[in-house]
Amino acid sequence: MSADAVREHALSLPGAWPDEPWEGDLVAKVGPGERGKIFAFLGGTSVGVKAGSTREEADEWLARYPDDAAVMAYIGRNGWNTLTVGGAIPLDELLEAVDDSYEAIVAKLPTKHRPQT
C-alpha cells in the first residue's frame, strides 16, 4: 500500500480538494476556497487525521498501534494523530480514519458549505 492510495482516497471524497498551505505540505480540504478546512495531512509516509473528538478518544490509536500512530505536533491536543502508511495499520483502517476525519470536519462546516452527497 502506498501513500498515493491514501491520497487518492482522501481527494475522491465529495467536495475534497488538494491544497499546499505550507510549501511542500499537501493537505486535503473540504469546503469553499479560503473557508475550506483541512481534514487530512497527506505526507509521504504518513497521514494526519482528526482521530477523535477528544485527546482521550484519539489515544486509542496510540494504544493499538504504538509504533505507527503518534500525536500530531501543535494540534494533537485537539484529537489529531499522525498514522504511518505502510506499517502495521491495515489499509482499510487507514481509509476509515480518513473517512472519519472527513466526516468530523464536514459536520462542523456551516450547512451551506457542506458538500452534497
Short mmCIF file of N, CA and C in Angstrom, two decimals:
data_model
loop_
_atom_site.label_atom_id
_atom_site.label_comp_id
_atom_site.label_asym_id
_atom_site.label_seq_id
_atom_site.Cartn_x
_atom_site.Cartn_y
_atom_site.Cartn_z
N MET A 1 0.85 -1.18 0.00
CA MET A 1 0.00 0.00 0.00
C MET A 1 0.89 1.23 0.00
N SER A 2 0.46 2.24 -0.69
CA SER A 2 1.27 3.44 -0.78
C SER A 2 0.50 4.66 -0.29
N ALA A 3 1.27 5.69 -0.03
CA ALA A 3 0.66 6.95 0.36
C ALA A 3 -0.20 7.49 -0.78
N ASP A 4 0.15 7.12 -2.03
CA ASP A 4 -0.65 7.56 -3.18
C ASP A 4 -2.09 7.06 -3.08
N ALA A 5 -2.27 5.83 -2.63
CA ALA A 5 -3.61 5.26 -2.49
C ALA A 5 -4.42 6.01 -1.44
N VAL A 6 -3.79 6.37 -0.34
CA VAL A 6 -4.47 7.12 0.72
C VAL A 6 -4.81 8.52 0.21
N ARG A 7 -3.87 9.14 -0.48
CA ARG A 7 -4.09 10.48 -1.04
C ARG A 7 -5.25 10.46 -2.03
N GLU A 8 -5.24 9.49 -2.94
CA GLU A 8 -6.32 9.39 -3.93
C GLU A 8 -7.67 9.18 -3.26
N HIS A 9 -7.70 8.36 -2.22
CA HIS A 9 -8.96 8.12 -1.50
C HIS A 9 -9.45 9.42 -0.86
N ALA A 10 -8.57 10.12 -0.17
CA ALA A 10 -8.96 11.37 0.51
C ALA A 10 -9.51 12.38 -0.49
N LEU A 11 -8.85 12.50 -1.63
CA LEU A 11 -9.26 13.51 -2.60
C LEU A 11 -10.47 13.07 -3.43
N SER A 12 -10.88 11.81 -3.29
CA SER A 12 -12.07 11.34 -4.00
C SER A 12 -13.36 11.57 -3.21
N LEU A 13 -13.24 12.01 -1.97
CA LEU A 13 -14.42 12.24 -1.14
C LEU A 13 -15.17 13.47 -1.65
N PRO A 14 -16.49 13.51 -1.49
CA PRO A 14 -17.29 14.62 -2.02
C PRO A 14 -16.79 15.99 -1.54
N GLY A 15 -16.51 16.87 -2.49
CA GLY A 15 -16.09 18.22 -2.17
C GLY A 15 -14.64 18.36 -1.73
N ALA A 16 -13.89 17.28 -1.73
CA ALA A 16 -12.48 17.34 -1.29
C ALA A 16 -11.61 17.95 -2.39
N TRP A 17 -10.60 18.69 -1.95
CA TRP A 17 -9.68 19.29 -2.91
C TRP A 17 -8.30 19.42 -2.27
N PRO A 18 -7.24 19.35 -3.10
CA PRO A 18 -5.88 19.44 -2.56
C PRO A 18 -5.46 20.89 -2.35
N ASP A 19 -4.61 21.09 -1.38
CA ASP A 19 -4.05 22.42 -1.13
C ASP A 19 -2.63 22.22 -0.58
N GLU A 20 -1.83 23.26 -0.71
CA GLU A 20 -0.48 23.26 -0.18
C GLU A 20 -0.29 24.57 0.60
N PRO A 21 -0.87 24.62 1.82
CA PRO A 21 -0.83 25.87 2.59
C PRO A 21 0.57 26.24 3.06
N TRP A 22 1.44 25.25 3.17
CA TRP A 22 2.83 25.46 3.51
C TRP A 22 3.65 24.76 2.45
N GLU A 23 4.68 25.37 1.96
CA GLU A 23 5.47 24.81 0.86
C GLU A 23 5.87 23.36 1.15
N GLY A 24 5.48 22.48 0.25
CA GLY A 24 5.83 21.07 0.36
C GLY A 24 4.91 20.23 1.22
N ASP A 25 3.88 20.82 1.79
CA ASP A 25 2.94 20.09 2.66
C ASP A 25 1.58 20.01 2.00
N LEU A 26 1.25 18.84 1.46
CA LEU A 26 -0.04 18.63 0.80
C LEU A 26 -1.09 18.25 1.83
N VAL A 27 -2.25 18.89 1.72
CA VAL A 27 -3.37 18.57 2.59
C VAL A 27 -4.62 18.37 1.74
N ALA A 28 -5.60 17.69 2.33
CA ALA A 28 -6.92 17.56 1.70
C ALA A 28 -7.87 18.45 2.49
N LYS A 29 -8.61 19.27 1.77
CA LYS A 29 -9.57 20.19 2.39
C LYS A 29 -10.97 19.90 1.87
N VAL A 30 -11.93 20.39 2.63
CA VAL A 30 -13.32 20.33 2.20
C VAL A 30 -13.95 21.67 2.56
N GLY A 31 -14.81 22.15 1.71
CA GLY A 31 -15.43 23.45 1.92
C GLY A 31 -14.89 24.43 0.89
N PRO A 32 -15.55 25.57 0.74
CA PRO A 32 -15.20 26.50 -0.33
C PRO A 32 -13.94 27.32 -0.05
N GLY A 33 -13.09 27.43 -1.06
CA GLY A 33 -11.94 28.33 -1.07
C GLY A 33 -11.23 28.54 0.24
N GLU A 34 -11.07 29.81 0.61
CA GLU A 34 -10.35 30.14 1.84
C GLU A 34 -11.06 29.65 3.09
N ARG A 35 -12.33 29.33 2.97
CA ARG A 35 -13.08 28.79 4.11
C ARG A 35 -12.93 27.28 4.24
N GLY A 36 -12.25 26.67 3.27
CA GLY A 36 -12.05 25.23 3.30
C GLY A 36 -11.28 24.81 4.55
N LYS A 37 -11.61 23.65 5.06
CA LYS A 37 -11.00 23.13 6.29
C LYS A 37 -10.22 21.86 5.98
N ILE A 38 -9.06 21.73 6.59
CA ILE A 38 -8.23 20.55 6.41
C ILE A 38 -8.87 19.37 7.12
N PHE A 39 -8.93 18.23 6.42
CA PHE A 39 -9.37 17.00 7.08
C PHE A 39 -8.30 15.92 7.02
N ALA A 40 -7.25 16.12 6.21
CA ALA A 40 -6.15 15.15 6.16
C ALA A 40 -4.86 15.85 5.74
N PHE A 41 -3.79 15.55 6.46
CA PHE A 41 -2.45 15.98 6.11
C PHE A 41 -1.83 14.80 5.37
N LEU A 42 -1.46 15.00 4.11
CA LEU A 42 -1.05 13.90 3.24
C LEU A 42 0.47 13.88 3.07
N GLY A 43 1.16 13.29 4.03
CA GLY A 43 2.61 13.19 3.98
C GLY A 43 3.06 12.03 3.11
N GLY A 44 4.36 11.95 2.88
CA GLY A 44 4.91 10.89 2.04
C GLY A 44 4.73 9.50 2.63
N THR A 45 4.91 9.36 3.93
CA THR A 45 4.81 8.04 4.57
C THR A 45 3.79 8.03 5.69
N SER A 46 2.98 9.08 5.76
CA SER A 46 2.00 9.16 6.84
C SER A 46 0.81 9.99 6.40
N VAL A 47 -0.23 9.90 7.23
CA VAL A 47 -1.42 10.73 7.02
C VAL A 47 -1.82 11.27 8.39
N GLY A 48 -2.11 12.56 8.44
CA GLY A 48 -2.59 13.17 9.67
C GLY A 48 -4.09 13.30 9.61
N VAL A 49 -4.77 12.83 10.65
CA VAL A 49 -6.23 12.84 10.66
C VAL A 49 -6.77 13.28 12.01
N LYS A 50 -8.00 13.78 11.99
CA LYS A 50 -8.74 14.04 13.22
C LYS A 50 -9.19 12.67 13.70
N ALA A 51 -8.52 12.15 14.72
CA ALA A 51 -8.72 10.76 15.14
C ALA A 51 -9.70 10.61 16.28
N GLY A 52 -10.22 11.70 16.78
CA GLY A 52 -11.20 11.64 17.85
C GLY A 52 -11.64 13.03 18.24
N SER A 53 -12.79 13.12 18.87
CA SER A 53 -13.28 14.44 19.28
C SER A 53 -12.55 14.93 20.52
N THR A 54 -11.89 14.02 21.23
CA THR A 54 -11.08 14.37 22.40
C THR A 54 -9.72 13.70 22.28
N ARG A 55 -8.77 14.18 23.04
CA ARG A 55 -7.44 13.56 23.03
C ARG A 55 -7.53 12.12 23.53
N GLU A 56 -8.38 11.88 24.51
CA GLU A 56 -8.53 10.53 25.06
C GLU A 56 -9.04 9.56 23.99
N GLU A 57 -10.00 10.00 23.21
CA GLU A 57 -10.55 9.16 22.14
C GLU A 57 -9.48 8.88 21.08
N ALA A 58 -8.72 9.89 20.73
CA ALA A 58 -7.65 9.72 19.73
C ALA A 58 -6.52 8.84 20.24
N ASP A 59 -6.34 8.79 21.56
CA ASP A 59 -5.28 7.96 22.14
C ASP A 59 -5.50 6.47 21.94
N GLU A 60 -6.72 6.07 21.58
CA GLU A 60 -6.97 4.66 21.30
C GLU A 60 -6.07 4.17 20.17
N TRP A 61 -5.80 5.04 19.18
CA TRP A 61 -4.89 4.68 18.09
C TRP A 61 -3.48 4.42 18.64
N LEU A 62 -3.05 5.24 19.58
CA LEU A 62 -1.70 5.09 20.14
C LEU A 62 -1.57 3.77 20.89
N ALA A 63 -2.63 3.38 21.57
CA ALA A 63 -2.61 2.13 22.33
C ALA A 63 -2.60 0.92 21.38
N ARG A 64 -3.36 1.01 20.28
CA ARG A 64 -3.45 -0.13 19.35
C ARG A 64 -2.22 -0.25 18.45
N TYR A 65 -1.65 0.90 18.06
CA TYR A 65 -0.52 0.90 17.13
C TYR A 65 0.59 1.82 17.65
N PRO A 66 1.24 1.43 18.74
CA PRO A 66 2.23 2.33 19.36
C PRO A 66 3.40 2.70 18.45
N ASP A 67 3.74 1.85 17.49
CA ASP A 67 4.86 2.15 16.60
C ASP A 67 4.44 2.91 15.34
N ASP A 68 3.14 2.98 15.08
CA ASP A 68 2.66 3.58 13.83
C ASP A 68 1.63 4.68 14.00
N ALA A 69 1.40 5.11 15.21
CA ALA A 69 0.47 6.22 15.47
C ALA A 69 1.14 7.16 16.48
N ALA A 70 0.99 8.45 16.24
CA ALA A 70 1.59 9.44 17.14
C ALA A 70 0.69 10.67 17.20
N VAL A 71 0.80 11.39 18.28
CA VAL A 71 0.08 12.64 18.45
C VAL A 71 0.70 13.66 17.49
N MET A 72 -0.12 14.36 16.73
CA MET A 72 0.40 15.38 15.81
C MET A 72 0.92 16.58 16.59
N ALA A 73 2.02 17.11 16.12
CA ALA A 73 2.58 18.31 16.72
C ALA A 73 1.59 19.47 16.57
N TYR A 74 1.54 20.31 17.56
CA TYR A 74 0.75 21.54 17.58
C TYR A 74 -0.76 21.34 17.72
N ILE A 75 -1.35 20.40 16.98
CA ILE A 75 -2.81 20.24 17.03
C ILE A 75 -3.25 18.92 17.65
N GLY A 76 -2.31 18.15 18.13
CA GLY A 76 -2.62 16.85 18.72
C GLY A 76 -3.55 16.94 19.91
N ARG A 77 -3.44 18.00 20.67
CA ARG A 77 -4.31 18.14 21.85
C ARG A 77 -5.79 18.20 21.47
N ASN A 78 -6.05 18.49 20.19
CA ASN A 78 -7.42 18.56 19.68
C ASN A 78 -7.88 17.27 19.01
N GLY A 79 -7.15 16.17 19.24
CA GLY A 79 -7.57 14.88 18.72
C GLY A 79 -6.97 14.49 17.38
N TRP A 80 -5.92 15.17 16.94
CA TRP A 80 -5.27 14.85 15.67
C TRP A 80 -4.10 13.91 15.90
N ASN A 81 -3.99 12.89 15.04
CA ASN A 81 -2.90 11.92 15.08
C ASN A 81 -2.23 11.82 13.71
N THR A 82 -0.98 11.39 13.73
CA THR A 82 -0.26 11.02 12.53
C THR A 82 -0.23 9.50 12.48
N LEU A 83 -0.67 8.91 11.38
CA LEU A 83 -0.71 7.46 11.21
C LEU A 83 0.25 7.08 10.08
N THR A 84 1.10 6.10 10.33
CA THR A 84 2.08 5.66 9.34
C THR A 84 1.39 4.83 8.25
N VAL A 85 1.72 5.16 7.01
CA VAL A 85 1.22 4.41 5.86
C VAL A 85 2.24 3.32 5.54
N GLY A 86 1.76 2.10 5.35
CA GLY A 86 2.64 1.00 5.01
C GLY A 86 3.22 0.28 6.22
N GLY A 87 2.74 0.62 7.41
CA GLY A 87 3.20 -0.05 8.62
C GLY A 87 2.19 -1.09 9.07
N ALA A 88 2.00 -1.17 10.38
CA ALA A 88 1.13 -2.18 10.97
C ALA A 88 -0.36 -1.87 10.81
N ILE A 89 -0.70 -0.62 10.53
CA ILE A 89 -2.11 -0.26 10.41
C ILE A 89 -2.63 -0.73 9.06
N PRO A 90 -3.65 -1.59 9.04
CA PRO A 90 -4.19 -2.10 7.77
C PRO A 90 -4.77 -0.97 6.92
N LEU A 91 -4.71 -1.16 5.62
CA LEU A 91 -5.22 -0.16 4.67
C LEU A 91 -6.66 0.22 4.97
N ASP A 92 -7.53 -0.76 5.24
CA ASP A 92 -8.93 -0.43 5.48
C ASP A 92 -9.10 0.46 6.70
N GLU A 93 -8.27 0.30 7.72
CA GLU A 93 -8.36 1.16 8.90
C GLU A 93 -7.84 2.57 8.59
N LEU A 94 -6.79 2.68 7.77
CA LEU A 94 -6.30 4.00 7.38
C LEU A 94 -7.36 4.76 6.59
N LEU A 95 -7.98 4.06 5.64
CA LEU A 95 -9.01 4.72 4.83
C LEU A 95 -10.22 5.09 5.69
N GLU A 96 -10.57 4.24 6.65
CA GLU A 96 -11.66 4.55 7.57
C GLU A 96 -11.31 5.76 8.44
N ALA A 97 -10.05 5.87 8.84
CA ALA A 97 -9.61 7.03 9.64
C ALA A 97 -9.74 8.31 8.82
N VAL A 98 -9.38 8.25 7.54
CA VAL A 98 -9.53 9.41 6.66
C VAL A 98 -11.02 9.76 6.53
N ASP A 99 -11.87 8.75 6.33
CA ASP A 99 -13.32 8.97 6.22
C ASP A 99 -13.88 9.60 7.49
N ASP A 100 -13.47 9.09 8.65
CA ASP A 100 -13.96 9.61 9.93
C ASP A 100 -13.51 11.06 10.13
N SER A 101 -12.27 11.36 9.75
CA SER A 101 -11.76 12.72 9.86
C SER A 101 -12.57 13.66 8.95
N TYR A 102 -12.80 13.21 7.73
CA TYR A 102 -13.60 13.97 6.78
C TYR A 102 -14.99 14.28 7.36
N GLU A 103 -15.65 13.24 7.88
CA GLU A 103 -17.00 13.41 8.42
C GLU A 103 -17.00 14.36 9.62
N ALA A 104 -15.98 14.28 10.46
CA ALA A 104 -15.90 15.17 11.63
C ALA A 104 -15.75 16.62 11.20
N ILE A 105 -14.95 16.86 10.18
CA ILE A 105 -14.73 18.23 9.71
C ILE A 105 -15.96 18.75 8.96
N VAL A 106 -16.55 17.92 8.10
CA VAL A 106 -17.76 18.33 7.37
C VAL A 106 -18.87 18.69 8.34
N ALA A 107 -19.01 17.94 9.41
CA ALA A 107 -20.08 18.20 10.39
C ALA A 107 -19.94 19.57 11.03
N LYS A 108 -18.73 20.11 11.05
CA LYS A 108 -18.51 21.43 11.66
C LYS A 108 -18.64 22.58 10.67
N LEU A 109 -18.75 22.25 9.38
CA LEU A 109 -18.93 23.30 8.38
C LEU A 109 -20.35 23.84 8.45
N PRO A 110 -20.54 25.12 8.13
CA PRO A 110 -21.90 25.63 8.00
C PRO A 110 -22.65 24.80 6.96
N THR A 111 -23.92 24.58 7.17
CA THR A 111 -24.72 23.74 6.28
C THR A 111 -24.56 24.13 4.82
N LYS A 112 -24.52 25.41 4.52
CA LYS A 112 -24.43 25.85 3.13
C LYS A 112 -23.08 25.52 2.49
N HIS A 113 -22.06 25.20 3.30
CA HIS A 113 -20.74 24.87 2.76
C HIS A 113 -20.45 23.37 2.74
N ARG A 114 -21.40 22.57 3.21
CA ARG A 114 -21.21 21.12 3.21
C ARG A 114 -21.44 20.58 1.81
N PRO A 115 -20.60 19.62 1.38
CA PRO A 115 -20.80 19.04 0.06
C PRO A 115 -22.09 18.25 -0.02
N GLN A 116 -22.69 18.27 -1.19
CA GLN A 116 -23.90 17.49 -1.43
C GLN A 116 -23.50 16.05 -1.69
N THR A 117 -24.03 15.13 -0.91
CA THR A 117 -23.68 13.72 -1.11
C THR A 117 -24.89 12.94 -1.54
#
